[in-house]
Every structure is written in structure tokens, then in C-alpha cells.
mmCIF file of C-alpha atoms in Angstrom:
data_model
loop_
_atom_site.group_PDB
_atom_site.id
_atom_site.type_symbol
_atom_site.label_atom_id
_atom_site.label_comp_id
_atom_site.label_asym_id
_atom_site.label_seq_id
_atom_site.Cartn_x
_atom_site.Cartn_y
_atom_site.Cartn_z
ATOM 1 C CA MET K 1 18.185 -106.903 -4.187
ATOM 2 C CA LEU K 2 19.440 -104.977 -1.179
ATOM 3 C CA THR K 3 22.119 -102.431 -1.992
ATOM 4 C CA SER K 4 23.945 -103.023 1.309
ATOM 5 C CA VAL K 5 24.542 -105.916 3.665
ATOM 6 C CA TRP K 6 25.776 -106.383 7.241
ATOM 7 C CA LYS K 7 28.542 -108.911 7.900
ATOM 8 C CA PHE K 8 29.558 -110.171 11.336
ATOM 9 C CA ARG K 9 33.034 -108.866 12.149
ATOM 10 C CA PRO K 10 35.143 -112.039 12.477
ATOM 11 C CA VAL K 11 38.088 -110.563 14.418
ATOM 12 C CA HIS K 12 38.722 -108.222 17.316
ATOM 13 C CA ILE K 13 38.552 -104.484 16.671
ATOM 14 C CA TRP K 14 42.286 -104.111 17.488
ATOM 15 C CA ALA K 15 43.323 -106.969 15.167
ATOM 16 C CA ILE K 16 44.089 -104.376 12.494
ATOM 17 C CA GLY K 17 45.900 -106.566 9.986
ATOM 18 C CA GLU K 18 43.170 -109.210 10.083
ATOM 19 C CA LEU K 19 40.450 -106.561 9.676
ATOM 20 C CA GLU K 20 42.179 -105.049 6.633
ATOM 21 C CA SER K 21 42.526 -108.508 5.096
ATOM 22 C CA TRP K 22 38.839 -109.249 5.761
ATOM 23 C CA MET K 23 37.728 -106.015 4.065
ATOM 24 C CA SER K 24 39.877 -106.832 1.026
ATOM 25 C CA GLU K 25 38.375 -110.320 0.755
ATOM 26 C CA MET K 26 34.856 -108.901 0.897
ATOM 27 C CA ALA K 27 35.733 -106.441 -1.904
ATOM 28 C CA LYS K 28 36.694 -109.401 -4.116
ATOM 29 C CA GLU K 29 33.124 -110.652 -3.610
ATOM 30 C CA GLY K 30 31.655 -107.291 -4.625
ATOM 31 C CA LEU K 31 31.051 -106.085 -1.074
ATOM 32 C CA HIS K 32 32.711 -102.744 -0.344
ATOM 33 C CA PHE K 33 33.125 -101.701 3.286
ATOM 34 C CA TYR K 34 31.729 -98.312 4.309
ATOM 35 C CA LYS K 35 30.530 -98.502 7.933
ATOM 36 C CA MET K 36 31.443 -100.327 11.154
ATOM 37 C CA GLY K 37 29.096 -101.171 14.009
ATOM 38 C CA SER K 38 29.790 -102.738 17.393
ATOM 39 C CA HIS K 39 29.911 -106.282 16.030
ATOM 40 C CA PHE K 40 29.068 -105.969 12.330
ATOM 41 C CA GLY K 41 30.529 -104.277 9.274
ATOM 42 C CA LYS K 42 28.291 -102.759 6.626
ATOM 43 C CA PHE K 43 29.104 -103.229 2.948
ATOM 44 C CA LYS K 44 27.735 -101.797 -0.302
ATOM 45 C CA ARG K 45 27.102 -104.184 -3.159
ATOM 46 C CA GLY K 46 29.087 -103.465 -6.296
ATOM 47 C CA GLU K 47 31.528 -104.908 -8.777
ATOM 48 C CA PRO K 48 34.185 -107.298 -7.439
ATOM 49 C CA LEU K 49 37.392 -105.306 -7.011
ATOM 50 C CA GLU K 50 40.950 -105.847 -5.867
ATOM 51 C CA LEU K 51 41.115 -103.304 -3.042
ATOM 52 C CA GLU K 52 43.667 -102.703 -0.324
ATOM 53 C CA TYR K 53 42.516 -101.289 3.011
ATOM 54 C CA ARG K 54 44.463 -99.491 5.699
ATOM 55 C CA ILE K 55 43.260 -98.654 9.200
ATOM 56 C CA ASP K 56 44.844 -95.699 10.961
ATOM 57 C CA PHE K 57 44.330 -95.797 14.732
ATOM 58 C CA ILE K 58 45.691 -92.356 15.630
ATOM 59 C CA ASN K 59 42.479 -90.490 16.380
ATOM 60 C CA GLU K 60 43.075 -86.918 15.186
ATOM 61 C CA LYS K 61 39.914 -84.845 15.354
ATOM 62 C CA LYS K 62 38.984 -82.188 12.858
ATOM 63 C CA SER K 63 40.097 -78.695 13.782
ATOM 64 C CA SER K 64 36.589 -77.351 13.111
ATOM 65 C CA ASP K 65 33.739 -77.218 15.617
ATOM 66 C CA SER K 66 32.346 -80.477 14.239
ATOM 67 C CA ASP K 67 32.376 -83.271 16.779
ATOM 68 C CA LYS K 68 32.341 -85.989 14.112
ATOM 69 C CA ASN K 69 35.118 -88.523 14.492
ATOM 70 C CA GLU K 70 36.818 -87.853 11.168
ATOM 71 C CA PRO K 71 40.382 -87.032 10.104
ATOM 72 C CA SER K 72 41.161 -83.457 9.125
ATOM 73 C CA ILE K 73 40.695 -82.326 5.546
ATOM 74 C CA GLU K 74 44.466 -81.817 5.320
ATOM 75 C CA GLN K 75 45.099 -85.448 6.317
ATOM 76 C CA ILE K 76 42.520 -86.771 3.860
ATOM 77 C CA GLN K 77 44.122 -84.758 1.043
ATOM 78 C CA ALA K 78 47.641 -85.833 2.018
ATOM 79 C CA TYR K 79 46.680 -89.495 2.021
ATOM 80 C CA ARG K 80 44.857 -89.083 -1.316
ATOM 81 C CA GLN K 81 48.096 -87.863 -2.855
ATOM 82 C CA LEU K 82 49.644 -91.135 -1.697
ATOM 83 C CA GLY K 83 46.866 -93.075 -3.448
ATOM 84 C CA TRP K 84 44.470 -93.686 -0.547
ATOM 85 C CA ASP K 85 40.786 -92.688 -0.466
ATOM 86 C CA TYR K 86 39.087 -91.969 2.824
ATOM 87 C CA VAL K 87 36.230 -94.442 3.543
ATOM 88 C CA THR K 88 34.893 -93.892 7.044
ATOM 89 C CA SER K 89 35.760 -93.581 10.730
ATOM 90 C CA TYR K 90 34.632 -95.581 13.740
ATOM 91 C CA GLY K 91 35.737 -95.421 17.344
ATOM 92 C CA LYS K 92 39.438 -94.609 17.362
ATOM 93 C CA PHE K 93 40.025 -95.668 13.761
ATOM 94 C CA HIS K 94 40.046 -94.155 10.267
ATOM 95 C CA VAL K 95 39.695 -96.411 7.214
ATOM 96 C CA TYR K 96 41.260 -95.805 3.792
ATOM 97 C CA SER K 97 41.105 -97.872 0.597
ATOM 98 C CA SER K 98 42.996 -98.032 -2.672
ATOM 99 C CA PRO K 99 42.678 -100.157 -5.815
ATOM 100 C CA LYS K 100 45.489 -102.694 -5.873
ATOM 101 C CA LYS K 101 46.454 -101.723 -9.413
ATOM 102 C CA ARG K 102 47.124 -98.163 -8.183
ATOM 103 C CA HIS K 103 50.164 -99.403 -6.224
ATOM 104 C CA ALA K 104 49.621 -96.744 -3.580
ATOM 105 C CA MET K 105 52.449 -95.833 -1.241
ATOM 106 C CA GLU K 106 52.128 -96.998 2.356
ATOM 107 C CA LEU K 107 50.631 -94.576 4.830
ATOM 108 C CA PRO K 108 53.227 -92.669 6.825
ATOM 109 C CA THR K 109 53.889 -94.138 10.242
ATOM 110 C CA ASN K 110 54.738 -92.253 13.381
ATOM 111 C CA THR K 111 55.952 -94.936 15.773
ATOM 112 C CA GLU K 112 56.058 -92.614 18.764
ATOM 113 C CA LYS K 113 52.474 -91.416 18.276
ATOM 114 C CA HIS K 114 51.294 -94.952 17.668
ATOM 115 C CA LEU K 115 52.870 -96.193 20.871
ATOM 116 C CA GLN K 116 51.478 -93.238 22.825
ATOM 117 C CA ALA K 117 47.973 -93.916 21.510
ATOM 118 C CA LEU K 118 48.258 -97.611 22.384
ATOM 119 C CA GLN K 119 49.591 -96.876 25.857
ATOM 120 C CA LYS K 120 46.681 -94.511 26.470
ATOM 121 C CA GLU K 121 44.287 -97.234 25.332
ATOM 122 C CA LYS K 122 45.896 -99.746 27.721
ATOM 123 C CA LYS K 123 45.565 -97.318 30.634
ATOM 124 C CA SER K 124 41.902 -96.804 29.784
ATOM 125 C CA SER K 125 41.315 -100.576 29.812
ATOM 126 C CA LEU K 126 43.173 -100.983 33.117
ATOM 127 C CA PHE K 127 41.106 -98.174 34.655
ATOM 128 C CA ALA K 128 37.841 -99.848 33.573
ATOM 129 C CA ILE K 129 39.064 -103.239 34.846
ATOM 130 C CA GLY K 130 40.027 -101.691 38.189
ATOM 131 C CA TRP K 131 36.658 -100.047 38.738
ATOM 132 C CA ALA K 132 34.726 -103.145 37.702
ATOM 133 C CA LEU K 133 36.873 -105.320 39.982
ATOM 134 C CA LEU K 134 36.419 -102.902 42.894
ATOM 135 C CA LEU K 135 32.626 -102.863 42.498
ATOM 136 C CA PHE K 136 32.610 -106.664 42.149
ATOM 137 C CA LEU K 137 34.611 -107.094 45.372
ATOM 138 C CA LEU K 138 32.415 -104.576 47.219
ATOM 139 C CA THR K 139 29.265 -106.443 46.137
ATOM 140 C CA LEU K 140 30.798 -109.782 47.090
ATOM 141 C CA GLY K 141 32.005 -108.338 50.406
ATOM 142 C CA ALA K 142 28.521 -107.055 51.206
ATOM 143 C CA LEU K 143 27.088 -110.532 50.651
ATOM 144 C CA ILE K 144 29.767 -112.157 52.832
ATOM 145 C CA TYR K 145 29.255 -109.565 55.578
ATOM 146 C CA ALA K 146 25.483 -110.105 55.534
ATOM 147 C CA HIS K 147 26.018 -113.863 55.813
ATOM 148 C CA SER K 148 28.405 -113.398 58.770
ATOM 149 C CA LYS K 149 25.686 -111.421 60.574
ATOM 150 C CA GLY K 150 23.251 -114.309 60.371
ATOM 151 C CA ILE K 151 21.303 -113.024 57.387
ATOM 152 C CA PRO K 152 20.434 -116.047 55.218
ATOM 153 C CA ILE K 153 21.866 -114.556 52.061
ATOM 154 C CA ILE K 154 22.411 -117.900 50.314
ATOM 155 C CA ILE K 155 18.730 -118.738 50.672
ATOM 156 C CA SER K 156 17.813 -115.272 49.407
ATOM 157 C CA LEU K 157 20.029 -115.687 46.365
ATOM 158 C CA VAL K 158 18.718 -119.164 45.597
ATOM 159 C CA GLU K 159 15.099 -118.100 46.029
ATOM 160 C CA GLY K 160 15.639 -114.951 43.988
ATOM 161 C CA LEU K 161 14.790 -112.558 46.825
ATOM 162 C CA SER K 162 18.171 -110.871 46.309
ATOM 163 C CA SER K 163 18.301 -111.234 42.542
ATOM 164 C CA THR K 164 19.527 -107.643 42.111
ATOM 165 C CA GLN K 165 23.004 -108.638 43.319
ATOM 166 C CA PRO K 166 23.593 -111.307 40.643
ATOM 167 C CA VAL K 167 22.083 -109.062 37.986
ATOM 168 C CA ALA K 168 24.474 -106.281 39.051
ATOM 169 C CA ILE K 169 27.465 -108.640 39.095
ATOM 170 C CA VAL K 170 26.947 -109.936 35.536
ATOM 171 C CA PRO K 171 27.753 -106.624 33.747
ATOM 172 C CA LEU K 172 30.805 -106.224 36.002
ATOM 173 C CA ILE K 173 32.079 -109.659 34.972
ATOM 174 C CA ILE K 174 31.420 -108.876 31.300
ATOM 175 C CA THR K 175 33.203 -105.523 31.633
ATOM 176 C CA MET K 176 36.265 -107.161 33.205
ATOM 177 C CA TYR K 177 36.347 -109.801 30.472
ATOM 178 C CA VAL K 178 35.915 -107.368 27.562
ATOM 179 C CA GLN K 179 38.449 -104.861 28.900
ATOM 180 C CA THR K 180 40.994 -107.595 29.670
ATOM 181 C CA ARG K 181 40.578 -108.929 26.141
ATOM 182 C CA ASP K 182 41.046 -105.406 24.724
ATOM 183 C CA TYR K 183 44.133 -104.889 26.870
ATOM 184 C CA LEU K 184 45.725 -108.100 25.560
ATOM 185 C CA PHE K 185 45.033 -107.241 21.904
ATOM 186 C CA VAL K 186 46.401 -103.704 22.312
ATOM 187 C CA SER K 187 49.492 -105.084 24.084
ATOM 188 C CA ARG K 188 50.078 -107.499 21.201
ATOM 189 C CA LEU K 189 49.908 -104.643 18.693
ATOM 190 C CA GLN K 190 52.139 -102.463 20.870
ATOM 191 C CA ASN K 191 54.768 -105.212 21.139
ATOM 192 C CA THR K 192 54.686 -105.675 17.353
ATOM 193 C CA ILE K 193 55.405 -101.989 16.777
ATOM 194 C CA LYS K 194 58.053 -101.850 19.522
ATOM 195 C CA SER K 195 59.861 -104.776 17.925
ATOM 196 C CA GLY K 196 60.084 -102.883 14.650
ATOM 197 C CA PHE K 197 57.757 -105.192 12.732
ATOM 198 C CA MET K 198 55.206 -103.888 10.273
ATOM 199 C CA ILE K 199 51.516 -104.762 10.566
ATOM 200 C CA ASP K 200 50.696 -107.712 8.322
ATOM 201 C CA HIS K 201 48.024 -106.207 6.059
ATOM 202 C CA HIS K 202 47.145 -109.630 4.633
ATOM 203 C CA ALA K 203 46.970 -111.542 7.931
ATOM 204 C CA GLU K 204 44.808 -114.665 8.077
ATOM 205 C CA TRP K 205 41.364 -113.871 9.460
ATOM 206 C CA MET K 206 39.101 -116.794 8.528
ATOM 207 C CA GLY K 207 40.080 -119.011 11.459
ATOM 208 C CA ASN K 208 38.932 -116.421 14.022
ATOM 209 C CA GLY K 209 35.273 -116.181 13.008
ATOM 210 C CA GLY K 210 34.131 -119.152 15.069
ATOM 211 C CA LYS K 211 35.812 -117.798 18.203
ATOM 212 C CA ARG K 212 34.150 -114.414 17.758
ATOM 213 C CA VAL K 213 30.720 -115.975 17.226
ATOM 214 C CA THR K 214 31.156 -118.162 20.307
ATOM 215 C CA GLU K 215 32.219 -115.172 22.382
ATOM 216 C CA TYR K 216 29.326 -113.040 21.132
ATOM 217 C CA VAL K 217 26.742 -115.783 21.745
ATOM 218 C CA PHE K 218 28.159 -116.416 25.227
ATOM 219 C CA ILE K 219 27.940 -112.749 26.267
ATOM 220 C CA VAL K 220 24.435 -112.308 24.842
ATOM 221 C CA THR K 221 23.274 -115.529 26.521
ATOM 222 C CA LEU K 222 24.764 -114.409 29.844
ATOM 223 C CA VAL K 223 22.998 -111.034 29.685
ATOM 224 C CA VAL K 224 19.635 -112.463 28.599
ATOM 225 C CA THR K 225 19.800 -115.194 31.255
ATOM 226 C CA SER K 226 20.686 -112.794 34.062
ATOM 227 C CA LEU K 227 17.732 -110.568 33.149
ATOM 228 C CA SER K 228 15.212 -113.351 32.519
ATOM 229 C CA ILE K 229 15.851 -115.473 35.637
ATOM 230 C CA PRO K 230 14.336 -112.937 38.113
ATOM 231 C CA ILE K 231 11.286 -112.604 35.849
ATOM 232 C CA MET K 232 10.899 -116.386 35.653
ATOM 233 C CA GLN K 233 11.202 -116.658 39.434
ATOM 234 C CA ILE K 234 8.379 -114.171 39.948
ATOM 235 C CA TRP K 235 6.237 -115.832 37.277
ATOM 236 C CA SER K 236 6.747 -119.340 38.748
ATOM 237 C CA HIS K 237 5.550 -118.400 42.243
ATOM 238 C CA ASN K 238 2.296 -120.215 43.036
ATOM 239 C CA SER K 239 0.118 -120.681 46.128
ATOM 240 C CA GLU K 240 -2.727 -123.158 46.501
ATOM 241 C CA THR K 241 -4.497 -125.402 48.977
ATOM 242 C CA LEU K 242 -2.557 -128.571 49.690
ATOM 243 C CA PRO K 243 -4.111 -131.361 47.568
ATOM 244 C CA ALA K 244 -5.887 -134.109 49.510
ATOM 245 C CA GLU K 245 -4.171 -136.828 47.479
ATOM 246 C CA GLU K 246 -0.504 -137.682 47.832
ATOM 247 C CA THR K 247 2.024 -135.768 45.729
ATOM 248 C CA ASP K 248 5.703 -136.208 44.828
ATOM 249 C CA HIS K 249 6.715 -133.443 47.214
ATOM 250 C CA VAL K 250 9.198 -134.433 49.918
ATOM 251 C CA VAL K 251 6.786 -133.490 52.680
ATOM 252 C CA VAL K 252 5.680 -135.297 55.834
ATOM 253 C CA ARG K 253 1.958 -134.617 56.227
ATOM 254 C CA LEU K 254 -0.049 -134.798 59.410
ATOM 255 C CA HIS K 255 -2.150 -137.759 58.328
ATOM 256 C CA MET K 256 1.084 -139.772 57.916
ATOM 257 C CA ILE K 257 2.062 -139.501 61.591
ATOM 258 C CA GLU K 258 -1.063 -138.763 63.649
ATOM 259 C CA GLU K 259 -3.277 -141.229 65.490
ATOM 260 C CA PRO K 260 -6.569 -142.310 63.842
ATOM 261 C CA GLU K 261 -8.574 -139.868 65.984
ATOM 262 C CA PHE K 262 -6.606 -136.950 64.573
ATOM 263 C CA ARG K 263 -6.702 -138.258 61.024
ATOM 264 C CA ASN K 264 -10.489 -138.305 61.237
ATOM 265 C CA MET K 265 -10.495 -134.726 62.517
ATOM 266 C CA LEU K 266 -8.324 -133.607 59.589
ATOM 267 C CA SER K 267 -10.894 -134.888 57.128
ATOM 268 C CA VAL K 268 -14.013 -133.401 58.744
ATOM 269 C CA ASP K 269 -12.902 -130.488 60.919
ATOM 270 C CA ASN K 270 -13.811 -127.118 59.373
ATOM 271 C CA THR K 271 -10.980 -125.426 61.276
ATOM 272 C CA TYR K 272 -8.295 -127.394 59.420
ATOM 273 C CA VAL K 273 -6.414 -125.361 56.832
ATOM 274 C CA SER K 274 -3.478 -126.183 54.565
ATOM 275 C CA SER K 275 -1.410 -124.492 51.910
ATOM 276 C CA LEU K 276 1.242 -125.307 49.332
ATOM 277 C CA THR K 277 3.508 -122.540 48.047
ATOM 278 C CA SER K 278 5.915 -123.417 45.262
ATOM 279 C CA SER K 279 8.449 -121.588 43.144
ATOM 280 C CA TRP K 280 11.340 -122.107 40.741
ATOM 281 C CA SER K 281 14.870 -120.757 40.612
ATOM 282 C CA PHE K 282 17.926 -121.493 38.522
ATOM 283 C CA PHE K 283 19.710 -123.048 41.516
ATOM 284 C CA ALA K 284 16.665 -124.924 42.811
ATOM 285 C CA PRO K 285 14.119 -126.100 40.223
ATOM 286 C CA GLU K 286 11.725 -126.953 43.071
ATOM 287 C CA ILE K 287 11.259 -124.845 46.198
ATOM 288 C CA TYR K 288 8.105 -125.332 48.209
ATOM 289 C CA GLU K 289 6.559 -124.666 51.604
ATOM 290 C CA VAL K 290 3.724 -126.678 53.078
ATOM 291 C CA SER K 291 1.657 -125.733 56.103
ATOM 292 C CA GLU K 292 -1.085 -127.668 57.910
ATOM 293 C CA SER K 293 -2.802 -126.231 61.005
ATOM 294 C CA HIS K 294 -6.049 -125.307 62.767
ATOM 295 C CA TYR K 295 -6.867 -121.646 62.586
ATOM 296 C CA TYR K 296 -9.289 -121.537 65.509
ATOM 297 C CA ASP K 297 -8.860 -124.221 68.188
ATOM 298 C CA GLU K 298 -5.437 -125.086 69.644
ATOM 299 C CA THR K 299 -6.703 -128.027 71.684
ATOM 300 C CA ALA K 300 -9.306 -130.766 71.368
ATOM 301 C CA ILE K 301 -10.883 -133.456 73.530
ATOM 302 C CA VAL K 302 -9.719 -136.908 72.452
ATOM 303 C CA ASN K 303 -10.756 -139.984 74.462
ATOM 304 C CA GLY K 304 -11.706 -137.742 77.339
ATOM 305 C CA GLN K 305 -8.359 -135.925 77.397
ATOM 306 C CA THR K 306 -7.410 -132.420 76.317
ATOM 307 C CA VAL K 307 -4.639 -132.597 73.733
ATOM 308 C CA SER K 308 -2.928 -130.059 71.488
ATOM 309 C CA LEU K 309 -4.020 -129.977 67.876
ATOM 310 C CA PRO K 310 -1.062 -130.667 65.585
ATOM 311 C CA HIS K 311 0.630 -128.182 63.329
ATOM 312 C CA MET K 312 3.158 -128.988 60.600
ATOM 313 C CA TYR K 313 5.296 -126.646 58.510
ATOM 314 C CA SER K 314 7.855 -127.807 55.939
ATOM 315 C CA LYS K 315 10.222 -126.001 53.630
ATOM 316 C CA VAL K 316 12.060 -127.991 50.955
ATOM 317 C CA PHE K 317 14.795 -127.158 48.448
ATOM 318 C CA GLU K 318 15.359 -129.557 45.552
ATOM 319 C CA LEU K 319 18.671 -128.178 44.338
ATOM 320 C CA ARG K 320 20.374 -128.285 40.965
ATOM 321 C CA PHE K 321 23.883 -128.391 42.459
ATOM 322 C CA SER K 322 24.795 -130.551 45.447
ATOM 323 C CA PHE K 323 27.462 -128.124 46.744
ATOM 324 C CA LEU K 324 24.655 -125.710 47.713
ATOM 325 C CA ALA K 325 22.936 -128.221 50.031
ATOM 326 C CA LYS K 326 25.107 -127.648 53.091
ATOM 327 C CA LEU K 327 25.067 -123.861 52.582
ATOM 328 C CA ILE K 328 21.261 -123.880 52.433
ATOM 329 C CA LEU K 329 21.030 -126.063 55.539
ATOM 330 C CA GLU K 330 23.344 -123.744 57.472
ATOM 331 C CA ASP K 331 21.319 -120.725 56.338
ATOM 332 C CA LEU K 332 18.069 -122.321 57.520
ATOM 333 C CA ILE K 333 19.627 -122.844 60.945
ATOM 334 C CA LEU K 334 21.008 -119.290 60.986
ATOM 335 C CA GLU K 335 17.628 -117.848 60.010
ATOM 336 C CA ASN K 336 15.797 -119.606 62.829
ATOM 337 C CA GLU K 337 18.527 -118.753 65.337
ATOM 338 C CA ARG K 338 18.154 -115.098 64.393
ATOM 339 C CA LEU K 339 14.390 -115.345 64.848
ATOM 340 C CA GLY K 340 14.837 -117.133 68.188
ATOM 341 C CA LYS K 341 12.915 -120.199 67.041
ATOM 342 C CA GLN K 342 15.395 -122.804 68.257
ATOM 343 C CA THR K 343 17.889 -122.946 71.103
ATOM 344 C CA GLU K 344 19.390 -126.409 71.666
ATOM 345 C CA LEU K 345 19.764 -127.897 68.235
ATOM 346 C CA LYS K 346 21.726 -131.162 68.122
ATOM 347 C CA GLN K 347 23.402 -132.935 65.252
ATOM 348 C CA VAL K 348 22.168 -136.520 65.091
ATOM 349 C CA PRO K 349 24.263 -139.187 63.312
ATOM 350 C CA HIS K 350 22.150 -141.005 60.745
ATOM 351 C CA GLU K 351 23.417 -143.333 58.026
ATOM 352 C CA GLN K 352 20.601 -142.394 55.637
ATOM 353 C CA PHE K 353 21.170 -138.614 55.768
ATOM 354 C CA ASP K 354 24.221 -136.572 54.864
ATOM 355 C CA LEU K 355 23.396 -134.186 57.713
ATOM 356 C CA LEU K 356 20.615 -134.259 60.300
ATOM 357 C CA TYR K 357 19.903 -131.767 63.081
ATOM 358 C CA VAL K 358 17.052 -132.206 65.563
ATOM 359 C CA LEU K 359 15.509 -130.034 68.249
ATOM 360 C CA GLU K 360 12.993 -131.880 70.418
ATOM 361 C CA GLU K 361 11.104 -130.298 73.271
ATOM 362 C CA GLU K 362 7.736 -130.977 74.842
ATOM 363 C CA LYS K 363 5.165 -131.127 72.019
ATOM 364 C CA ARG K 364 7.621 -129.437 69.650
ATOM 365 C CA VAL K 365 10.012 -130.839 67.067
ATOM 366 C CA GLU K 366 12.306 -129.112 64.560
ATOM 367 C CA ILE K 367 14.266 -131.069 61.953
ATOM 368 C CA TYR K 368 16.928 -129.937 59.490
ATOM 369 C CA ALA K 369 17.807 -132.716 57.041
ATOM 370 C CA MET K 370 20.089 -132.952 54.038
ATOM 371 C CA LYS K 371 20.352 -135.837 51.602
ATOM 372 C CA GLU K 372 22.280 -135.249 48.372
ATOM 373 C CA LYS K 373 20.486 -132.343 46.618
ATOM 374 C CA ILE K 374 17.417 -132.261 48.863
ATOM 375 C CA VAL K 375 17.312 -130.010 51.925
ATOM 376 C CA THR K 376 14.314 -130.076 54.269
ATOM 377 C CA TYR K 377 13.254 -128.044 57.274
ATOM 378 C CA ILE K 378 10.319 -129.279 59.383
ATOM 379 C CA SER K 379 8.631 -127.562 62.304
ATOM 380 C CA TYR K 380 6.050 -129.682 64.102
ATOM 381 C CA THR K 381 3.829 -129.072 67.120
ATOM 382 C CA GLY K 382 1.895 -132.027 68.475
ATOM 383 C CA GLU K 383 2.000 -135.302 70.354
ATOM 384 C CA GLN K 384 4.404 -137.260 68.104
ATOM 385 C CA ASP K 385 8.169 -137.501 68.567
ATOM 386 C CA ALA K 386 10.998 -136.782 66.119
ATOM 387 C CA ASN K 387 11.721 -140.398 65.206
ATOM 388 C CA ILE K 388 8.432 -141.055 63.427
ATOM 389 C CA ILE K 389 8.769 -137.790 61.465
ATOM 390 C CA ILE K 390 12.330 -138.684 60.410
ATOM 391 C CA GLU K 391 11.183 -142.162 59.376
ATOM 392 C CA LYS K 392 8.395 -140.777 57.184
ATOM 393 C CA LEU K 393 10.681 -138.101 55.744
ATOM 394 C CA LEU K 394 13.214 -140.705 54.685
ATOM 395 C CA LEU K 395 10.428 -142.710 53.068
ATOM 396 C CA LYS K 396 9.270 -139.666 51.049
ATOM 397 C CA ILE K 397 12.833 -138.978 49.885
ATOM 398 C CA LYS K 398 13.248 -142.578 48.725
ATOM 399 C CA GLU K 399 9.920 -142.382 46.846
ATOM 400 C CA HIS K 400 10.845 -139.129 45.137
ATOM 401 C CA PRO K 401 11.281 -139.362 41.329
ATOM 402 C CA TYR K 402 14.826 -137.985 41.745
ATOM 403 C CA ASN K 403 15.826 -141.310 43.339
ATOM 404 C CA LYS K 404 14.096 -143.539 40.810
#
């Protein structure tokens, strides 16, 4: 059998009365506290004992050159004369124990020093909160500024191209939460001492374990998720030739809109090329780009006439959250405005779309469409007009498994 065991600490580190009560309960079970970690206490197995524990939070360092966080020898000896044995130190705390039958005298209290130590701890928490909040606002401000300058930052965040910002923000949020929680616990203890009340050394602790576990699991999950999402986004990226058969992708393909002469060319022409690039992100489980074009000839002779060979490019976001749809659509427009790809874009009322923008020039069509959680951008060069492309796009959206 193991001679020691780790137990999850069920209460906050500054919940002193609850911690002392917890240690005493463990001693009754034959587990004697001797070391504290970040989230766990370590106990030695032994005989069940009735022990009292006291935690002193005035952090007086030894006068020697040792940098160990321990009370001075004089303090240990003075407390031993009162009936208390030194156990260990952790952080800003010293732990003492005494058999209940010894009826040890209470440790001496210095209210002024206690309040000074607690006030210093509160200032430290406020300082950490302030810095974390400042860095959070600076990061958020940089993203807003980039968006105001026409940089499609929302698309970058959704696609994972700017995943360093969210990863940097997560520890700032955790720091603000942890330090705010510490500040509130220290303030509670400070108010107790100011009011002249003694710490309850037998305070109830059992009801707090579930809250601590939930908090711990939440923080760990948040950290693991923030680190794993960028890796998953890179791993999910895939490029391939567009399959000849129909797929569930919300994509209008050339063979769906072109005349029979062109459809025949698509099946036999060696200059026809296509590609399908897909990826995953937390905000958009499906992101894909489809391109169909001719890499050599730009024109062909059809029925005795020279016509332009068609080209089709589509980019589609199938989003997890509908509130992102409009932001993505606006970013797509901003991105193409910045690149000078479109000039006279017009919003077109359409009862089947939440938003629809169309640019139609000679042999050129651009479409930005939004329907619920699906956002689509289409760039087409060829002989067909926008209406047939919109009609086929709506058909593909209705056929998508999301709508079934």
C-alpha cells in the first residue's frame, strides 16, 4: 500500500477555516497532511487521530540565508510551547497541528499584521487584474483597428489564420478570473478580521468540493481547447481535385449553368482543371473553396463564334453560430474591396436569402449570399448571367443536409 496519497483540495487557498477543518477530517481517516500543491494536498497514511490544524498566513522568512519559505526557528519553538507542532509551509502560509487531547492554546494573533498582509495580497491581485485587463483591451483594440482598416480579421479568426490572438487572450481571461476570485476571498477574510470575529476553525468544507472540481475542469478544458484548436485547424486542411460526381457542398459548378457545348468541353478538354480545398474550425465546421477553370486557353470557338471559356470560384462558410454570418459576409466584401476586385456592388432584395449582394458586368458576376448559417461568395467569368447562378445556388442550399 502507498504510504502517501494526494487529495484534491476542496476549497480555495484563502478559505483558511475550511482548509483547517478539511485537514482535521482527513486525520480522522488516518491521512495526515504534510504537503500542499497547487490544487492537491498530500497526506501520509497513519493511525486515525483527532488533530487540530492552524494555518498562519503571515509570511515571516527565516533570518538565515536560506530561501526556503519556512517560519523562523524562534517562531517554531514559541508555537511548540503553546502545544503546536510545525508541519509545513506553502505559498504565504505556515501549517501547524496539535492533538485535540493536548488542548493547545490558540496561536497568538496580531490583527494589524494580519490586515497589512491581506491588504498587500489584495493590491497584488488588483495589479495582476489591471495588467491582464490592459493587455486584453490592447489585443481587442488591435483586432478592431485592423477590421476598421479593411483587413478581414473576422475571417482570419474563423479560419484560424490569426489563431495566436485567441490563444493569447485565453490566459489573460483566466488570469483575470483567478485574481478576481482571490481578491474576493481575501476581502472576505479581511472583513471577518476587521469585524472582530475569529476564524471558524471547524467551518463546513464538504459542500465546496463540487464547485472547486467544476472550476478546475473548466479552466483545464479552456486551456486544452485553446491550444488544440489551432492544431486541429492545420491538421484538417485538405486539397484535392474536385470530384466529378455531385457532392453535398453548397457550390454552383460550371456544368450546372453552362450550355451543352461547354458541358461537353468540360468532360473532354485537357485544359480544364478544378480543385476543392476544405478545412475545419471551431466557428465553422465546414470551410471550403472550389475553383474550376482552363489553365491554357481563355477563349474557344463554339458554333463558329469566339467565346470566353468560363471560370468559377466559390468560397463557402458553414458556420456553427448564426451571429457570425453577417460579419463574415461583410468581411468578404471588405477583402475584395481592398483587393480592388469589385466596384459597384448592389444589395438585391430576395425573399429566399437573408442578405444578397450582386455585381454584374460584361462576362463577369460576383455574388455574396447569406442564408442562416451559410455564407457564400461566388466569382464567375463567362456567358451566363447572375440570375441562373443565384437560382442554382438556392437549389444547392435547399438540398444541403443542414436543411433536411
